[in-house]
Amino acid sequence: MEYKQIIMQSDDCDPDRPAHPGIFPAHEAGKSDHEPLELSVDFPVSVVLPAGGTGERTGLQTPKQFCSFLGRPLISYTVQAFERVSWIQNIVVVVAKENMALMTDIIQRFQHRKVRAVAGGSTRHRSIYNGVLALGGDGEEESPAADRPKVVIIHDAVRPFVEEDFLYKIAMAAKEQGAAGAIRPLVSTVIATTAEGYLDHSLERAKYRASEMPQGFTYDVIRQAYQRCTESDFEFGTECLHLALQYCGTNAKLIQGPPTLWKVTYKRDLAAAESIIKDTLSRSACVITGGSAQAVTLADALQKAVGALDMELEVVPDLMGGNAGSLLKEWNFIQVSVNRSSLSEVEALLRDLDAANRALLHPVVVIWVHLSCSDELSISGGAVQPAAIMELASAAKIKNILLYGIQLHQSKDTERWERSVLKVAEITSALIRERSPALVGQLLQA
Amino acid sequence: MEYKQIIMQSDDCDPDRPAHPGIFPAHEAGKSDHEPLELSVDFPVSVVLPAGGTGERTGLQTPKQFCSFLGRPLISYTVQAFERVSWIQNIVVVVAKENMALMTDIIQRFQHRKVRAVAGGSTRHRSIYNGVLALGGDGEEESPAADRPKVVIIHDAVRPFVEEDFLYKIAMAAKEQGAAGAIRPLVSTVIATTAEGYLDHSLERAKYRASEMPQGFTYDVIRQAYQRCTESDFEFGTECLHLALQYCGTNAKLIQGPPTLWKVTYKRDLAAAESIIKDTLSRSACVITGGSAQAVTLADALQKAVGALDMELEVVPDLMGGNAGSLLKEWNFIQVSVNRSSLSEVEALLRDLDAANRALLHPVVVIWVHLSCSDELSISGGAVQPAAIMELASAAKIKNILLYGIQLHQSKDTERWERSVLKVAEITSALIRERSPALVGQLLQA
């Protein structure tokens, strides 16, 4: 099997949306150092996302797919993971009837495109089948075969971290083999139990795998499998790959996926998912110096200090010209003001972020660092008014921008100055990582 | 099978240790509302904790069992889960030779009792066998049979949230049946693969279970199983229950455990574990009013506000007499000072916490809430000095106590006052939940 990798220009330029709506880690453990290649797929691919679950295993009232992470429901992250892939054409989210209005609202609020909500059936297989039929234009309006997708990818709403390169592997294998699915090694030994609750035997772990999502099928295979399967399959079955084998004779190609494909199942998984999202958003920040020499010195020192805290800083004098790109790709901004208690620079930054619709998908953090050089205090604009930054922060919070302040004094005592810089770095890093709405508007001391 | 449940007095009164060294949730989803009953076990039970893993699946350099959570390594949490159980006698932690010194240091630093570190073998089974032999006094010193445990519980170092009631079930079933193990329902379908990487068949999910830990064995069964098993079992085997079946003919009793038994395996699991620990520590706080009427009014209002944020507040005038118990069971303290910019009350609280060795196992949060009533400003001790609280916080941090400050003004405008109280509640809740060392010493505005 050969996978073509072609570098293409993205033709995906909706002016209302950020250029990079969000990147998620290819592997949990490390950063990805390279820009992903654009992958070329020359056949139509669409997606069915069953999202009808009731969330009983998390012990929460809200089904997992509708639980909020930094103010956005999980399903929206999953949808976004597919809609940013240029070669995916349509996404059908299958939800319980009582959640149709909620899903429609989510699609509008987060400006999702390519996405449609469809009402589900009483079981997982019935819901997926509804989604497949919706893609084929079956039902009320029959659509010509040419409009049907060649490949249908089925994924879970509660596996938000799927990456384009893995979707590509599944789509290509599905087209070639008729069916393909993600697998992972087993974490625990699997054992068979007797009816009385005793050990019967244990399986040899190496021979078995956990079947995960995404899975891919040619449209014809998945549709035929559902047309031919029994009521009992619809009622009790869990494995689409099994239906393809039993009713179409298609042996699915199995591809090992990354650990990030795991399914948000228990309450602890919500914390794990939030942590992955926060990690992704806190890898870098943009420091705006305004060009002042003292600010540049501070920014350079900060750059070294936060490097040790596993964050990268880009230092720019402003966000004009060639630096304007940072406005569209960064999630964190540090505005340094020297001897100016006025918040005008921060106000301008907030206006720019708002105009770029930057905080649509994730909260953006803005940290105002006020550096005062004591011997110049008399010419400065006076002391900072805590009330002013609190007021500005309250207004920004409504627009999903989290504003915090840090004050520090320049010191000629090197040791003292280094301690202050380290403190700014630690506070900055903690604020960016936590993204706590409760602490906005605070003026912290470094 | 009958489980005896007897309420006993704890005879576990080491004056150097907190009375309740830590409680963890029985179920992830909810709080446990009742005090756990003491369970009576009238035979000797000891524990083997294999902790030799290298942590390759988290993608981190430090093996998972030595990763720190709020300043304490995971293995210490697991050890604590066993040592707080009165009927468990000895705990053997089996570590790789190169980690013996580290483990010994952990045992000393966190004042663990009943615990011994033993060097492991080259595989998991060899390590467990070493641990079992160490319990039996085999090796250099042979101990009389009477000193050997009746039941050996084997658990993973990376499953820190095991509860006494479940250990009790395993120990009792192991004594009756010879072997017992925890199981969980399968989260994913398990499939068999062909040598070429295609689907062979999928298993019927209802017939199988994931085998988890803890497992329990009579000493004789586990020792015999290891004495009789082959080199190949030692080298490639993973399942102790299987060895008991194959070499002793013992069919293990399988008992379904709670979801919190899961194994910290991937990097995301570290975040999940930290979140469970933080949840447990942030369920309640103790508000100390000093008896002032304004402070009591504020405390009552706070009590209502944080209730909505899922935290319980206990309001006391001081920590004397009957209230002294709070000092030994709370992880969070809110000291309200009215019109007093002096930090003397907080200083006294910090001294008491230090004297009680309260922050040995978890960081303790102290929040100083400074309420100023503006019309009385002239008689008060003047404005709060940010430098004073920062200095106090730096000293407290070394002792694992995290001190933060919040200032608010009493207002006769009801709406404004309620907004301030809500803000104190939100900030308090966020500080307690996050336990951020970077923000200690800050004086926040409500």
Short mmCIF file of N, CA, C and O in Angstrom, two decimals, chain B residues 4 14 56 117 125 127 183 191 200 210 217 225 236 321 335 338 360 362:
data_model
loop_
_atom_site.label_atom_id
_atom_site.label_comp_id
_atom_site.label_asym_id
_atom_site.label_seq_id
_atom_site.Cartn_x
_atom_site.Cartn_y
_atom_site.Cartn_z
N LYS B 4 -17.57 -9.99 57.92
CA LYS B 4 -17.86 -9.40 59.23
C LYS B 4 -17.52 -7.91 59.19
O LYS B 4 -16.45 -7.53 58.76
N ASP B 14 0.16 7.23 66.19
CA ASP B 14 1.51 7.76 66.13
C ASP B 14 1.42 9.28 66.25
O ASP B 14 0.80 9.93 65.40
N GLU B 56 7.88 3.47 30.13
CA GLU B 56 8.05 3.87 28.73
C GLU B 56 6.75 4.35 28.08
O GLU B 56 6.76 5.16 27.18
N ALA B 117 11.76 -1.83 51.27
CA ALA B 117 12.09 -1.89 49.84
C ALA B 117 12.95 -3.12 49.60
O ALA B 117 13.85 -3.42 50.37
N HIS B 125 7.17 -11.05 37.02
CA HIS B 125 6.96 -12.23 37.88
C HIS B 125 8.15 -12.47 38.81
O HIS B 125 7.97 -12.84 39.96
N SER B 127 10.09 -10.25 40.01
CA SER B 127 10.02 -9.22 41.06
C SER B 127 8.97 -9.58 42.12
O SER B 127 9.21 -9.46 43.31
N ILE B 183 -11.65 -7.46 38.76
CA ILE B 183 -11.94 -7.37 37.33
C ILE B 183 -12.72 -6.10 37.05
O ILE B 183 -13.29 -5.49 37.96
N ILE B 191 -10.43 -7.93 19.82
CA ILE B 191 -10.44 -8.65 18.56
C ILE B 191 -9.16 -9.45 18.39
O ILE B 191 -8.11 -9.09 18.91
N ASP B 200 -9.45 -11.13 12.42
CA ASP B 200 -9.78 -12.55 12.37
C ASP B 200 -11.18 -12.76 12.94
O ASP B 200 -12.07 -13.21 12.25
N ALA B 210 -11.64 -7.46 31.93
CA ALA B 210 -10.25 -7.06 32.09
C ALA B 210 -9.80 -7.48 33.48
O ALA B 210 -10.50 -7.23 34.47
N PHE B 217 -3.80 -13.87 47.36
CA PHE B 217 -3.51 -15.30 47.35
C PHE B 217 -3.20 -15.72 48.79
O PHE B 217 -2.64 -14.94 49.55
N ALA B 225 2.92 -21.63 43.41
CA ALA B 225 2.77 -21.32 41.98
C ALA B 225 4.12 -20.89 41.41
O ALA B 225 4.52 -21.32 40.32
N PHE B 236 7.84 -14.47 30.32
CA PHE B 236 6.82 -13.87 29.45
C PHE B 236 5.44 -13.74 30.09
O PHE B 236 4.57 -13.09 29.53
N GLY B 321 -10.01 24.00 71.74
CA GLY B 321 -10.97 23.07 72.34
C GLY B 321 -11.54 22.09 71.33
O GLY B 321 -10.80 21.40 70.63
N GLN B 335 -8.65 32.12 56.94
CA GLN B 335 -8.58 32.95 58.14
C GLN B 335 -9.13 34.33 57.79
O GLN B 335 -8.58 35.02 56.94
N VAL B 338 -10.70 41.11 60.30
CA VAL B 338 -11.52 42.31 60.07
C VAL B 338 -10.74 43.53 60.52
O VAL B 338 -10.34 43.62 61.68
N LEU B 360 2.68 17.07 55.84
CA LEU B 360 3.62 16.02 55.48
C LEU B 360 3.24 15.34 54.17
O LEU B 360 4.07 15.11 53.30
N HIS B 362 0.30 16.14 52.06
CA HIS B 362 -0.30 16.97 51.02
C HIS B 362 -0.04 18.43 51.35
O HIS B 362 -0.03 18.79 52.52
#
